[in-house]
PDB file of C-alpha atoms and ligand atoms in Angstrom:
ATOM      1  CA  UNK A   1       0.000   0.000   0.000  1.00 79.00           C
ATOM      2  CA  UNK A   2       1.318   3.407  -0.983  1.00 86.00           C
ATOM      3  CA  UNK A   3       1.769   6.006   1.706  1.00 88.00           C
ATOM      4  CA  UNK A   4       2.957   9.411   0.609  1.00 87.00           C
ATOM      5  CA  UNK A   5       3.433  10.469   4.219  1.00 92.00           C
ATOM      6  CA  UNK A   6       6.233   7.961   4.559  1.00 96.00           C
ATOM      7  CA  UNK A   7       9.401   9.677   3.416  1.00 98.00           C
ATOM      8  CA  UNK A   8      12.370   8.039   1.731  1.00 98.00           C
ATOM      9  CA  UNK A   9      15.682   9.718   1.003  1.00 98.00           C
ATOM     10  CA  UNK A  10      18.341   9.076  -1.591  1.00 98.00           C
ATOM     11  CA  UNK A  11      21.897  10.294  -1.013  1.00 98.00           C
ATOM     12  CA  UNK A  12      23.528   9.852  -4.411  1.00 98.00           C
ATOM     13  CA  UNK A  13      24.824  11.393  -7.615  1.00 98.00           C
ATOM     14  CA  UNK A  14      22.733  13.060 -10.314  1.00 98.00           C
ATOM     15  CA  UNK A  15      22.491  11.431 -13.764  1.00 98.00           C
ATOM     16  CA  UNK A  16      21.621  14.154 -16.264  1.00 98.00           C
ATOM     17  CA  UNK A  17      20.020  11.626 -18.624  1.00 97.00           C
ATOM     18  CA  UNK A  18      17.539  10.530 -15.962  1.00 97.00           C
ATOM     19  CA  UNK A  19      18.202   6.785 -16.138  1.00 97.00           C
ATOM     20  CA  UNK A  20      20.327   6.146 -13.044  1.00 97.00           C
ATOM     21  CA  UNK A  21      21.387   7.920  -9.836  1.00 98.00           C
ATOM     22  CA  UNK A  22      19.104  10.387  -8.042  1.00 98.00           C
ATOM     23  CA  UNK A  23      16.675  10.507 -10.953  1.00 98.00           C
ATOM     24  CA  UNK A  24      16.120   6.725 -11.047  1.00 98.00           C
ATOM     25  CA  UNK A  25      15.777   6.706  -7.262  1.00 98.00           C
ATOM     26  CA  UNK A  26      13.084   9.399  -7.171  1.00 98.00           C
ATOM     27  CA  UNK A  27      11.160   7.763 -10.019  1.00 98.00           C
ATOM     28  CA  UNK A  28      11.215   4.466  -8.126  1.00 98.00           C
ATOM     29  CA  UNK A  29      10.095   6.077  -4.839  1.00 97.00           C
ATOM     30  CA  UNK A  30       7.160   7.756  -6.584  1.00 96.00           C
ATOM     31  CA  UNK A  31       6.192   4.687  -8.545  1.00 96.00           C
ATOM     32  CA  UNK A  32       6.111   2.490  -5.431  1.00 96.00           C
ATOM     33  CA  UNK A  33       4.372   5.204  -3.463  1.00 94.00           C
ATOM     34  CA  UNK A  34       6.619   6.833  -0.875  1.00 96.00           C
ATOM     35  CA  UNK A  35       7.525  10.516  -0.598  1.00 97.00           C
ATOM     36  CA  UNK A  36      10.965  10.875  -2.189  1.00 98.00           C
ATOM     37  CA  UNK A  37      13.682  13.335  -1.180  1.00 98.00           C
ATOM     38  CA  UNK A  38      17.304  13.755  -2.263  1.00 98.00           C
ATOM     39  CA  UNK A  39      20.730  14.757  -1.045  1.00 98.00           C
ATOM     40  CA  UNK A  40      22.966  15.216  -4.087  1.00 98.00           C
ATOM     41  CA  UNK A  41      26.616  14.228  -3.622  1.00 98.00           C
ATOM     42  CA  UNK A  42      27.887  14.833  -7.165  1.00 98.00           C
ATOM     43  CA  UNK A  43      26.672  15.970 -10.554  1.00 98.00           C
ATOM     44  CA  UNK A  44      27.487  13.751 -13.508  1.00 97.00           C
ATOM     45  CA  UNK A  45      27.255  14.821 -17.121  1.00 97.00           C
ATOM     46  CA  UNK A  46      25.933  11.533 -18.359  1.00 96.00           C
ATOM     47  CA  UNK A  47      23.743  10.080 -21.073  1.00 96.00           C
ATOM     48  CA  UNK A  48      22.880   6.639 -22.443  1.00 96.00           C
ATOM     49  CA  UNK A  49      26.317   6.481 -24.082  1.00 95.00           C
ATOM     50  CA  UNK A  50      28.532   7.232 -21.120  1.00 95.00           C
ATOM     51  CA  UNK A  51      29.685   9.508 -18.324  1.00 95.00           C
ATOM     52  CA  UNK A  52      31.402  12.619 -19.698  1.00 96.00           C
ATOM     53  CA  UNK A  53      32.119  14.585 -16.545  1.00 96.00           C
ATOM     54  CA  UNK A  54      31.775  14.498 -12.771  1.00 96.00           C
ATOM     55  CA  UNK A  55      31.769  17.310 -10.250  1.00 97.00           C
ATOM     56  CA  UNK A  56      31.585  16.429  -6.572  1.00 98.00           C
ATOM     57  CA  UNK A  57      29.674  18.791  -4.304  1.00 98.00           C
ATOM     58  CA  UNK A  58      31.368  20.272  -1.251  1.00 98.00           C
ATOM     59  CA  UNK A  59      31.170  18.591   2.152  1.00 98.00           C
ATOM     60  CA  UNK A  60      29.425  21.726   3.459  1.00 98.00           C
ATOM     61  CA  UNK A  61      26.501  21.593   1.063  1.00 98.00           C
ATOM     62  CA  UNK A  62      26.151  17.830   1.519  1.00 98.00           C
ATOM     63  CA  UNK A  63      26.023  18.273   5.320  1.00 98.00           C
ATOM     64  CA  UNK A  64      23.590  21.148   4.914  1.00 98.00           C
ATOM     65  CA  UNK A  65      21.237  19.100   2.711  1.00 98.00           C
ATOM     66  CA  UNK A  66      21.288  16.185   5.171  1.00 98.00           C
ATOM     67  CA  UNK A  67      20.543  18.392   8.166  1.00 98.00           C
ATOM     68  CA  UNK A  68      17.714  20.424   6.675  1.00 98.00           C
ATOM     69  CA  UNK A  69      16.017  17.324   5.323  1.00 98.00           C
ATOM     70  CA  UNK A  70      16.281  15.308   8.554  1.00 98.00           C
ATOM     71  CA  UNK A  71      15.303  18.275  10.748  1.00 98.00           C
ATOM     72  CA  UNK A  72      12.125  18.810   8.760  1.00 98.00           C
ATOM     73  CA  UNK A  73      11.020  15.485   7.219  1.00 98.00           C
ATOM     74  CA  UNK A  74      12.809  12.542   8.871  1.00 98.00           C
ATOM     75  CA  UNK A  75      12.939   9.745   6.305  1.00 98.00           C
ATOM     76  CA  UNK A  76      11.913   6.254   7.360  1.00 98.00           C
ATOM     77  CA  UNK A  77      14.523   4.742   5.041  1.00 98.00           C
ATOM     78  CA  UNK A  78      17.628   6.093   3.318  1.00 98.00           C
ATOM     79  CA  UNK A  79      19.323   4.811   0.195  1.00 98.00           C
ATOM     80  CA  UNK A  80      22.974   5.650  -0.414  1.00 98.00           C
ATOM     81  CA  UNK A  81      24.366   5.452  -3.944  1.00 98.00           C
ATOM     82  CA  UNK A  82      27.313   7.275  -5.525  1.00 97.00           C
ATOM     83  CA  UNK A  83      29.581   8.692  -2.794  1.00 97.00           C
ATOM     84  CA  UNK A  84      32.811   9.266  -4.634  1.00 93.00           C
ATOM     85  CA  UNK A  85      35.352  10.584  -2.102  1.00 96.00           C
ATOM     86  CA  UNK A  86      36.594   9.531   1.357  1.00 97.00           C
ATOM     87  CA  UNK A  87      35.504  12.906   2.802  1.00 98.00           C
ATOM     88  CA  UNK A  88      31.965  12.659   1.394  1.00 98.00           C
ATOM     89  CA  UNK A  89      31.628   9.186   2.919  1.00 98.00           C
ATOM     90  CA  UNK A  90      32.692  10.491   6.346  1.00 98.00           C
ATOM     91  CA  UNK A  91      30.223  13.390   6.113  1.00 98.00           C
ATOM     92  CA  UNK A  92      27.370  10.995   5.333  1.00 98.00           C
ATOM     93  CA  UNK A  93      28.369   8.641   8.156  1.00 98.00           C
ATOM     94  CA  UNK A  94      28.336  11.629  10.535  1.00 98.00           C
ATOM     95  CA  UNK A  95      24.801  12.436   9.373  1.00 98.00           C
ATOM     96  CA  UNK A  96      23.669   8.824   9.828  1.00 98.00           C
ATOM     97  CA  UNK A  97      25.135   8.761  13.347  1.00 98.00           C
ATOM     98  CA  UNK A  98      23.375  12.002  14.214  1.00 98.00           C
ATOM     99  CA  UNK A  99      19.911  11.056  12.925  1.00 98.00           C
ATOM    100  CA  UNK A 100      19.912   7.253  13.081  1.00 98.00           C
ATOM    101  CA  UNK A 101      17.348   6.412  10.378  1.00 98.00           C
ATOM    102  CA  UNK A 102      15.654   3.034  10.794  1.00 98.00           C
ATOM    103  CA  UNK A 103      16.753   1.565   7.443  1.00 98.00           C
ATOM    104  CA  UNK A 104      19.947   2.369   5.541  1.00 98.00           C
ATOM    105  CA  UNK A 105      20.309   0.736   2.128  1.00 98.00           C
ATOM    106  CA  UNK A 106      23.864   1.004   0.763  1.00 98.00           C
ATOM    107  CA  UNK A 107      24.353   0.452  -2.964  1.00 98.00           C
ATOM    108  CA  UNK A 108      28.171   0.511  -3.204  1.00 97.00           C
ATOM    109  CA  UNK A 109      28.300   2.199  -6.613  1.00 95.00           C
ATOM    110  CA  UNK A 110      31.779   1.939  -8.151  1.00 94.00           C
ATOM    111  CA  UNK A 111      31.693   1.800 -11.942  1.00 89.00           C
ATOM    112  CA  UNK A 112      28.949   2.892 -14.362  1.00 86.00           C
ATOM    113  CA  UNK A 113      27.604   0.474 -17.012  1.00 80.00           C
ATOM    114  CA  UNK A 114      29.695   2.407 -19.519  1.00 82.00           C
ATOM    115  CA  UNK A 115      32.874   1.714 -17.512  1.00 87.00           C
ATOM    116  CA  UNK A 116      33.411   5.114 -15.856  1.00 88.00           C
ATOM    117  CA  UNK A 117      34.697   5.061 -12.282  1.00 91.00           C
ATOM    118  CA  UNK A 118      32.215   6.718  -9.897  1.00 94.00           C
ATOM    119  CA  UNK A 119      34.214   5.938  -6.738  1.00 93.00           C
ATOM    120  CA  UNK A 120      37.715   7.300  -6.295  1.00 92.00           C
ATOM    121  CA  UNK A 121      40.131   4.432  -5.517  1.00 92.00           C
ATOM    122  CA  UNK A 122      41.134   6.070  -2.224  1.00 95.00           C
ATOM    123  CA  UNK A 123      37.473   6.099  -1.094  1.00 95.00           C
ATOM    124  CA  UNK A 124      37.151   2.302  -1.039  1.00 96.00           C
ATOM    125  CA  UNK A 125      38.674   2.017   2.417  1.00 96.00           C
ATOM    126  CA  UNK A 126      36.154   4.381   4.023  1.00 97.00           C
ATOM    127  CA  UNK A 127      33.299   2.704   2.196  1.00 98.00           C
ATOM    128  CA  UNK A 128      34.251  -0.646   3.721  1.00 98.00           C
ATOM    129  CA  UNK A 129      35.326   0.636   7.120  1.00 98.00           C
ATOM    130  CA  UNK A 130      32.610   3.198   7.876  1.00 98.00           C
ATOM    131  CA  UNK A 131      29.664   3.034   5.477  1.00 98.00           C
ATOM    132  CA  UNK A 132      29.043  -0.694   4.917  1.00 98.00           C
ATOM    133  CA  UNK A 133      28.847  -1.376   8.694  1.00 98.00           C
ATOM    134  CA  UNK A 134      26.029   1.239   8.958  1.00 98.00           C
ATOM    135  CA  UNK A 135      23.917  -0.574   6.362  1.00 98.00           C
ATOM    136  CA  UNK A 136      20.745  -2.462   7.124  1.00 98.00           C
ATOM    137  CA  UNK A 137      21.311  -3.981   3.702  1.00 98.00           C
ATOM    138  CA  UNK A 138      24.146  -3.585   1.197  1.00 98.00           C
ATOM    139  CA  UNK A 139      23.533  -4.436  -2.471  1.00 98.00           C
ATOM    140  CA  UNK A 140      26.764  -5.032  -4.439  1.00 98.00           C
ATOM    141  CA  UNK A 141      26.802  -6.276  -8.025  1.00 96.00           C
ATOM    142  CA  UNK A 142      29.450  -8.835  -8.956  1.00 96.00           C
ATOM    143  CA  UNK A 143      32.302  -6.428  -9.890  1.00 95.00           C
ATOM    144  CA  UNK A 144      31.630  -4.370  -6.731  1.00 96.00           C
ATOM    145  CA  UNK A 145      31.603  -7.468  -4.528  1.00 97.00           C
ATOM    146  CA  UNK A 146      34.852  -8.636  -6.172  1.00 96.00           C
ATOM    147  CA  UNK A 147      36.408  -5.275  -5.382  1.00 96.00           C
ATOM    148  CA  UNK A 148      35.199  -5.387  -1.756  1.00 97.00           C
ATOM    149  CA  UNK A 149      36.353  -8.949  -0.992  1.00 97.00           C
ATOM    150  CA  UNK A 150      39.306  -8.843  -3.429  1.00 97.00           C
ATOM    151  CA  UNK A 151      38.386 -12.181  -4.964  1.00 97.00           C
ATOM    152  CA  UNK A 152      36.917 -13.287  -8.292  1.00 97.00           C
ATOM    153  CA  UNK A 153      33.263 -14.335  -8.367  1.00 97.00           C
ATOM    154  CA  UNK A 154      32.253 -16.754 -11.115  1.00 95.00           C
ATOM    155  CA  UNK A 155      29.598 -19.030  -9.631  1.00 94.00           C
ATOM    156  CA  UNK A 156      26.637 -19.010  -7.251  1.00 95.00           C
ATOM    157  CA  UNK A 157      28.890 -20.644  -4.653  1.00 96.00           C
ATOM    158  CA  UNK A 158      31.416 -17.792  -5.058  1.00 96.00           C
ATOM    159  CA  UNK A 159      28.525 -15.344  -4.539  1.00 97.00           C
ATOM    160  CA  UNK A 160      27.624 -17.051  -1.248  1.00 97.00           C
ATOM    161  CA  UNK A 161      31.202 -17.002   0.011  1.00 97.00           C
ATOM    162  CA  UNK A 162      31.730 -13.353  -0.927  1.00 98.00           C
ATOM    163  CA  UNK A 163      28.320 -12.410   0.497  1.00 98.00           C
ATOM    164  CA  UNK A 164      29.217 -13.968   3.851  1.00 98.00           C
ATOM    165  CA  UNK A 165      32.532 -12.131   3.862  1.00 98.00           C
ATOM    166  CA  UNK A 166      30.721  -8.820   3.272  1.00 98.00           C
ATOM    167  CA  UNK A 167      28.210  -9.735   5.996  1.00 98.00           C
ATOM    168  CA  UNK A 168      31.132 -10.066   8.416  1.00 98.00           C
ATOM    169  CA  UNK A 169      31.954  -6.396   7.712  1.00 98.00           C
ATOM    170  CA  UNK A 170      28.901  -5.350   9.715  1.00 98.00           C
ATOM    171  CA  UNK A 171      25.701  -4.836   7.690  1.00 98.00           C
ATOM    172  CA  UNK A 172      22.569  -6.708   8.783  1.00 98.00           C
ATOM    173  CA  UNK A 173      21.917  -8.160   5.296  1.00 98.00           C
ATOM    174  CA  UNK A 174      23.766  -8.474   1.994  1.00 98.00           C
ATOM    175  CA  UNK A 175      22.042  -8.792  -1.363  1.00 98.00           C
ATOM    176  CA  UNK A 176      24.494 -10.145  -3.920  1.00 98.00           C
ATOM    177  CA  UNK A 177      23.189  -9.175  -7.370  1.00 97.00           C
ATOM    178  CA  UNK A 178      23.918 -11.662 -10.108  1.00 94.00           C
ATOM    179  CA  UNK A 179      23.036  -9.493 -13.098  1.00 89.00           C
ATOM    180  CA  UNK A 180      26.623  -9.642 -14.349  1.00 89.00           C
ATOM    181  CA  UNK A 181      26.878 -13.444 -14.457  1.00 91.00           C
ATOM    182  CA  UNK A 182      25.539 -15.548 -17.343  1.00 90.00           C
ATOM    183  CA  UNK A 183      22.267 -17.473 -17.374  1.00 92.00           C
ATOM    184  CA  UNK A 184      19.305 -16.605 -15.135  1.00 94.00           C
ATOM    185  CA  UNK A 185      19.470 -13.328 -13.160  1.00 95.00           C
ATOM    186  CA  UNK A 186      20.004 -14.716  -9.664  1.00 97.00           C
ATOM    187  CA  UNK A 187      20.308 -12.544  -6.557  1.00 98.00           C
ATOM    188  CA  UNK A 188      21.212 -13.961  -3.151  1.00 98.00           C
ATOM    189  CA  UNK A 189      20.080 -12.465   0.164  1.00 98.00           C
ATOM    190  CA  UNK A 190      22.317 -13.343   3.100  1.00 98.00           C
ATOM    191  CA  UNK A 191      21.821 -12.506   6.780  1.00 98.00           C
ATOM    192  CA  UNK A 192      22.709 -14.125  10.072  1.00 96.00           C
ATOM    193  CA  UNK A 193      19.657 -16.403   9.916  1.00 92.00           C
ATOM    194  CA  UNK A 194      18.566 -15.677   6.373  1.00 96.00           C
ATOM    195  CA  UNK A 195      19.492 -17.243   3.086  1.00 97.00           C
ATOM    196  CA  UNK A 196      17.195 -16.626   0.123  1.00 98.00           C
ATOM    197  CA  UNK A 197      17.617 -16.963  -3.608  1.00 97.00           C
ATOM    198  CA  UNK A 198      15.667 -14.702  -5.970  1.00 98.00           C
ATOM    199  CA  UNK A 199      15.696 -15.908  -9.515  1.00 96.00           C
ATOM    200  CA  UNK A 200      14.287 -14.482 -12.727  1.00 95.00           C
ATOM    201  CA  UNK A 201      14.871 -15.371 -16.351  1.00 94.00           C
ATOM    202  CA  UNK A 202      17.505 -13.239 -18.014  1.00 94.00           C
ATOM    203  CA  UNK A 203      15.757 -10.697 -20.208  1.00 94.00           C
ATOM    204  CA  UNK A 204      17.599 -10.183 -23.414  1.00 91.00           C
ATOM    205  CA  UNK A 205      17.480  -6.400 -23.662  1.00 88.00           C
ATOM    206  CA  UNK A 206      20.232  -3.880 -24.018  1.00 90.00           C
ATOM    207  CA  UNK A 207      18.465  -1.139 -22.051  1.00 91.00           C
ATOM    208  CA  UNK A 208      19.593  -1.760 -18.492  1.00 90.00           C
ATOM    209  CA  UNK A 209      20.807   1.718 -17.521  1.00 93.00           C
ATOM    210  CA  UNK A 210      19.955   2.209 -13.842  1.00 95.00           C
ATOM    211  CA  UNK A 211      19.005  -1.341 -12.858  1.00 96.00           C
ATOM    212  CA  UNK A 212      21.116  -1.303  -9.685  1.00 97.00           C
ATOM    213  CA  UNK A 213      19.890   2.140  -8.572  1.00 98.00           C
ATOM    214  CA  UNK A 214      16.291   1.134  -9.216  1.00 98.00           C
ATOM    215  CA  UNK A 215      16.566  -2.142  -7.288  1.00 98.00           C
ATOM    216  CA  UNK A 216      18.109  -0.531  -4.197  1.00 98.00           C
ATOM    217  CA  UNK A 217      15.543   2.297  -4.226  1.00 98.00           C
ATOM    218  CA  UNK A 218      12.721  -0.210  -4.521  1.00 98.00           C
ATOM    219  CA  UNK A 219      14.071  -2.060  -1.465  1.00 98.00           C
ATOM    220  CA  UNK A 220      14.262   1.296   0.365  1.00 98.00           C
ATOM    221  CA  UNK A 221      10.625   2.064  -0.432  1.00 98.00           C
ATOM    222  CA  UNK A 222       9.269  -1.366   0.429  1.00 98.00           C
ATOM    223  CA  UNK A 223      11.143  -1.395   3.756  1.00 98.00           C
ATOM    224  CA  UNK A 224       9.831   2.094   4.538  1.00 98.00           C
ATOM    225  CA  UNK A 225       6.282   0.918   3.820  1.00 97.00           C
ATOM    226  CA  UNK A 226       6.641  -1.726   6.527  1.00 97.00           C
ATOM    227  CA  UNK A 227       7.541  -4.911   4.666  1.00 98.00           C
ATOM    228  CA  UNK A 228      10.067  -7.367   6.101  1.00 98.00           C
ATOM    229  CA  UNK A 229      13.427  -7.817   4.435  1.00 98.00           C
ATOM    230  CA  UNK A 230      12.573 -10.966   2.435  1.00 98.00           C
ATOM    231  CA  UNK A 231       9.292  -9.493   1.197  1.00 98.00           C
ATOM    232  CA  UNK A 232      10.969  -6.173   0.361  1.00 98.00           C
ATOM    233  CA  UNK A 233      13.596  -7.908  -1.763  1.00 98.00           C
ATOM    234  CA  UNK A 234      10.982 -10.158  -3.406  1.00 98.00           C
ATOM    235  CA  UNK A 235       8.808  -7.194  -4.371  1.00 97.00           C
ATOM    236  CA  UNK A 236      11.856  -5.233  -5.554  1.00 98.00           C
ATOM    237  CA  UNK A 237      13.059  -8.101  -7.723  1.00 98.00           C
ATOM    238  CA  UNK A 238       9.582  -8.195  -9.267  1.00 97.00           C
ATOM    239  CA  UNK A 239       9.739  -4.423  -9.801  1.00 97.00           C
ATOM    240  CA  UNK A 240      13.143  -4.470 -11.529  1.00 97.00           C
ATOM    241  CA  UNK A 241      12.234  -7.474 -13.678  1.00 96.00           C
ATOM    242  CA  UNK A 242       9.146  -5.657 -15.027  1.00 95.00           C
ATOM    243  CA  UNK A 243      11.146  -2.441 -15.374  1.00 96.00           C
ATOM    244  CA  UNK A 244      13.753  -4.245 -17.531  1.00 96.00           C
ATOM    245  CA  UNK A 245      11.061  -6.080 -19.511  1.00 95.00           C
ATOM    246  CA  UNK A 246       9.497  -2.746 -20.507  1.00 94.00           C
ATOM    247  CA  UNK A 247      12.764  -0.812 -20.878  1.00 94.00           C
ATOM    248  CA  UNK A 248      12.926   1.179 -24.083  1.00 89.00           C
ATOM    249  CA  UNK A 249      15.165   2.659 -26.750  1.00 93.00           C
ATOM    250  CA  UNK A 250      15.752   6.302 -26.037  1.00 95.00           C
ATOM    251  CA  UNK A 251      19.076   7.925 -26.854  1.00 96.00           C
ATOM    252  CA  UNK A 252      21.841   6.243 -28.847  1.00 96.00           C
ATOM    253  CA  UNK A 253      23.255   3.936 -26.159  1.00 95.00           C
ATOM    254  CA  UNK A 254      22.063   1.839 -23.225  1.00 94.00           C
ATOM    255  CA  UNK A 255      18.527   3.065 -22.560  1.00 94.00           C
ATOM    256  CA  UNK A 256      16.734   3.274 -19.206  1.00 95.00           C
ATOM    257  CA  UNK A 257      14.392   0.843 -17.501  1.00 96.00           C
ATOM    258  CA  UNK A 258      10.718   1.711 -17.286  1.00 95.00           C
ATOM    259  CA  UNK A 259       9.003   2.847 -14.095  1.00 96.00           C
ATOM    260  CA  UNK A 260       5.304   2.114 -13.919  1.00 91.00           C
ATOM    261  CA  UNK A 261       2.948   4.616 -12.364  1.00 85.00           C
ATOM    262  CA  UNK A 262      -0.300   3.241 -11.100  1.00 71.00           C
ATOM    263  CA  UNK A 263      -2.403   6.339 -10.650  1.00 65.00           C
ATOM    264  CA  UNK A 264      -4.972   4.855  -8.335  1.00 56.00           C
ATOM    265  CA  UNK A 265      -7.943   6.820  -7.084  1.00 56.00           C
ATOM    266  CA  UNK A 266      -7.016   9.502  -4.579  1.00 55.00           C
ATOM    267  CA  UNK A 267      -8.875   7.818  -1.749  1.00 54.00           C
ATOM    268  CA  UNK A 268      -6.838   4.613  -2.158  1.00 61.00           C
ATOM    269  CA  UNK A 269      -3.583   6.354  -1.373  1.00 62.00           C
ATOM    270  CA  UNK A 270      -2.906   6.799   2.327  1.00 63.00           C
ATOM    271  CA  UNK A 271      -2.484  10.527   2.618  1.00 57.00           C
ATOM    272  CA  UNK A 272      -4.437  12.244   5.346  1.00 53.00           C
ATOM    273  CA  UNK A 273      -4.517  16.003   5.248  1.00 54.00           C
TER     274      UNK A 273
HETATM  275  N1  ATP B   1      19.259  -8.948 -18.266  1.00 87.58           N
HETATM  276  C1  ATP B   1      18.624  -9.058 -17.091  1.00 87.58           C
HETATM  277  N2  ATP B   1      17.468  -9.752 -16.991  1.00 87.58           N
HETATM  278  C2  ATP B   1      16.824  -9.851 -15.814  1.00 87.58           C
HETATM  279  N3  ATP B   1      17.267  -9.305 -14.663  1.00 87.58           N
HETATM  280  C3  ATP B   1      18.428  -8.620 -14.704  1.00 87.58           C
HETATM  281  C4  ATP B   1      19.169  -8.444 -15.903  1.00 87.58           C
HETATM  282  N4  ATP B   1      20.273  -7.683 -15.637  1.00 87.58           N
HETATM  283  C5  ATP B   1      20.218  -7.389 -14.330  1.00 87.58           C
HETATM  284  N5  ATP B   1      19.113  -7.956 -13.753  1.00 87.58           N
HETATM  285  C6  ATP B   1      18.689  -7.825 -12.375  1.00 87.58           C
HETATM  286  O1  ATP B   1      18.662  -6.421 -12.111  1.00 87.58           O
HETATM  287  C7  ATP B   1      19.054  -6.158 -10.783  1.00 87.58           C
HETATM  288  C8  ATP B   1      20.256  -5.231 -10.767  1.00 87.58           C
HETATM  289  O2  ATP B   1      21.398  -6.022 -10.988  1.00 87.58           O
HETATM  290  P1  ATP B   1      22.726  -5.564 -11.686  1.00 87.58           P
HETATM  291  O3  ATP B   1      23.716  -6.632 -11.387  1.00 87.58           O
HETATM  292  O4  ATP B   1      22.440  -5.244 -13.136  1.00 87.58           O
HETATM  293  O5  ATP B   1      22.998  -4.223 -10.926  1.00 87.58           O
HETATM  294  P2  ATP B   1      24.074  -3.147 -11.195  1.00 87.58           P
HETATM  295  O6  ATP B   1      25.161  -3.712 -12.039  1.00 87.58           O
HETATM  296  O7  ATP B   1      24.432  -2.609  -9.867  1.00 87.58           O
HETATM  297  O8  ATP B   1      23.342  -2.033 -12.033  1.00 87.58           O
HETATM  298  P3  ATP B   1      23.977  -0.600 -12.428  1.00 87.58           P
HETATM  299  O9  ATP B   1      24.862  -0.841 -13.595  1.00 87.58           O
HETATM  300  O10 ATP B   1      22.780   0.198 -12.721  1.00 87.58           O
HETATM  301  O11 ATP B   1      24.757  -0.108 -11.255  1.00 87.58           O
HETATM  302  C9  ATP B   1      19.302  -7.529 -10.148  1.00 87.58           C
HETATM  303  O12 ATP B   1      18.108  -7.976  -9.543  1.00 87.58           O
HETATM  304  C10 ATP B   1      19.646  -8.402 -11.352  1.00 87.58           C
HETATM  305  O13 ATP B   1      19.423  -9.767 -11.115  1.00 87.58           O
HETATM  306  C1  HMH B   2      25.058   9.135 -10.796  1.00 87.58           C
HETATM  307  C2  HMH B   2      25.085   7.670 -11.034  1.00 87.58           C
HETATM  308  N1  HMH B   2      24.917   6.843  -9.990  1.00 87.58           N
HETATM  309  C3  HMH B   2      24.914   5.505 -10.180  1.00 87.58           C
HETATM  310  C4  HMH B   2      25.085   4.968 -11.433  1.00 87.58           C
HETATM  311  C5  HMH B   2      25.015   3.461 -11.603  1.00 87.58           C
HETATM  312  O1  HMH B   2      25.969   2.901 -12.337  1.00 87.58           O
HETATM  313  C6  HMH B   2      25.278   5.872 -12.518  1.00 87.58           C
HETATM  314  N2  HMH B   2      25.442   5.421 -13.793  1.00 87.58           N
HETATM  315  N3  HMH B   2      25.260   7.203 -12.289  1.00 87.58           N
END
């Protein structure tokens, strides 16, 4: 059930072409039915063909955005995406410590689909040491997980081993995303007493710009709306699978996934005035 009085926040980078980053996150929040807000960490000049420039925002304005948002509309769940520098990571961790949101979803964004690095190499240490331990759930894809555990991942068994290693770094749950392997798209959820496999058929489409951002924002929304972790991931996997199925050609490169908007009657949305 949608509830526009439940706020969700994305702390991430802007994608000027609207397919990934902040823009994908806000589209997902709206489509699932939470009130979306944003703290922008960096601006990327990006389109379906690649990333052509990045400008990080200052620590001051990032801190300022976090404080004014939390002081006015405390989000129930927060998603963290592109956080490119060690200093930006520390600023965000300070904010999380100050406000203690119930759910923190960390998508450890490192490299864009087009191969552009969105995390400075020197930021990896802070990501692992300070941000991942704050996560309720962390959602690495295969290359990100390989970078975090410093080991190659080729099979489902490798995914389990790496997932457990990441779990030992402090988050409550790890969702290992298998989109980069061959065959079915298999994601694995690992927690202390949780082990779940989410499987969908691989959809043969080139337009997968923003899949990771969309999945982690969907999890953020479903958690905020009161679903448990397994149900949140199940619903999010369903969301991303449909979004990829109906992705479309726009631009000359890797197009975006499609966000569905179900404009139900006003009275069906929970939104008391
Ligand atoms: N071709 C596909 N068909 C079906 N599901 C897919 C496909 N590609 C990815 N997925 C699913 O999409 C979700 C995102 O996974 P993926 O591994 O693509 O994330 P990502 O690499 O972080 O994305 P991004 O490049 O946007 O950061 C996962 O649930 C994955 O299983
Ligand atoms: C700003 C931004 N965040 C995340 C991604 C995901 O790769 C991207 N392409 N751009």
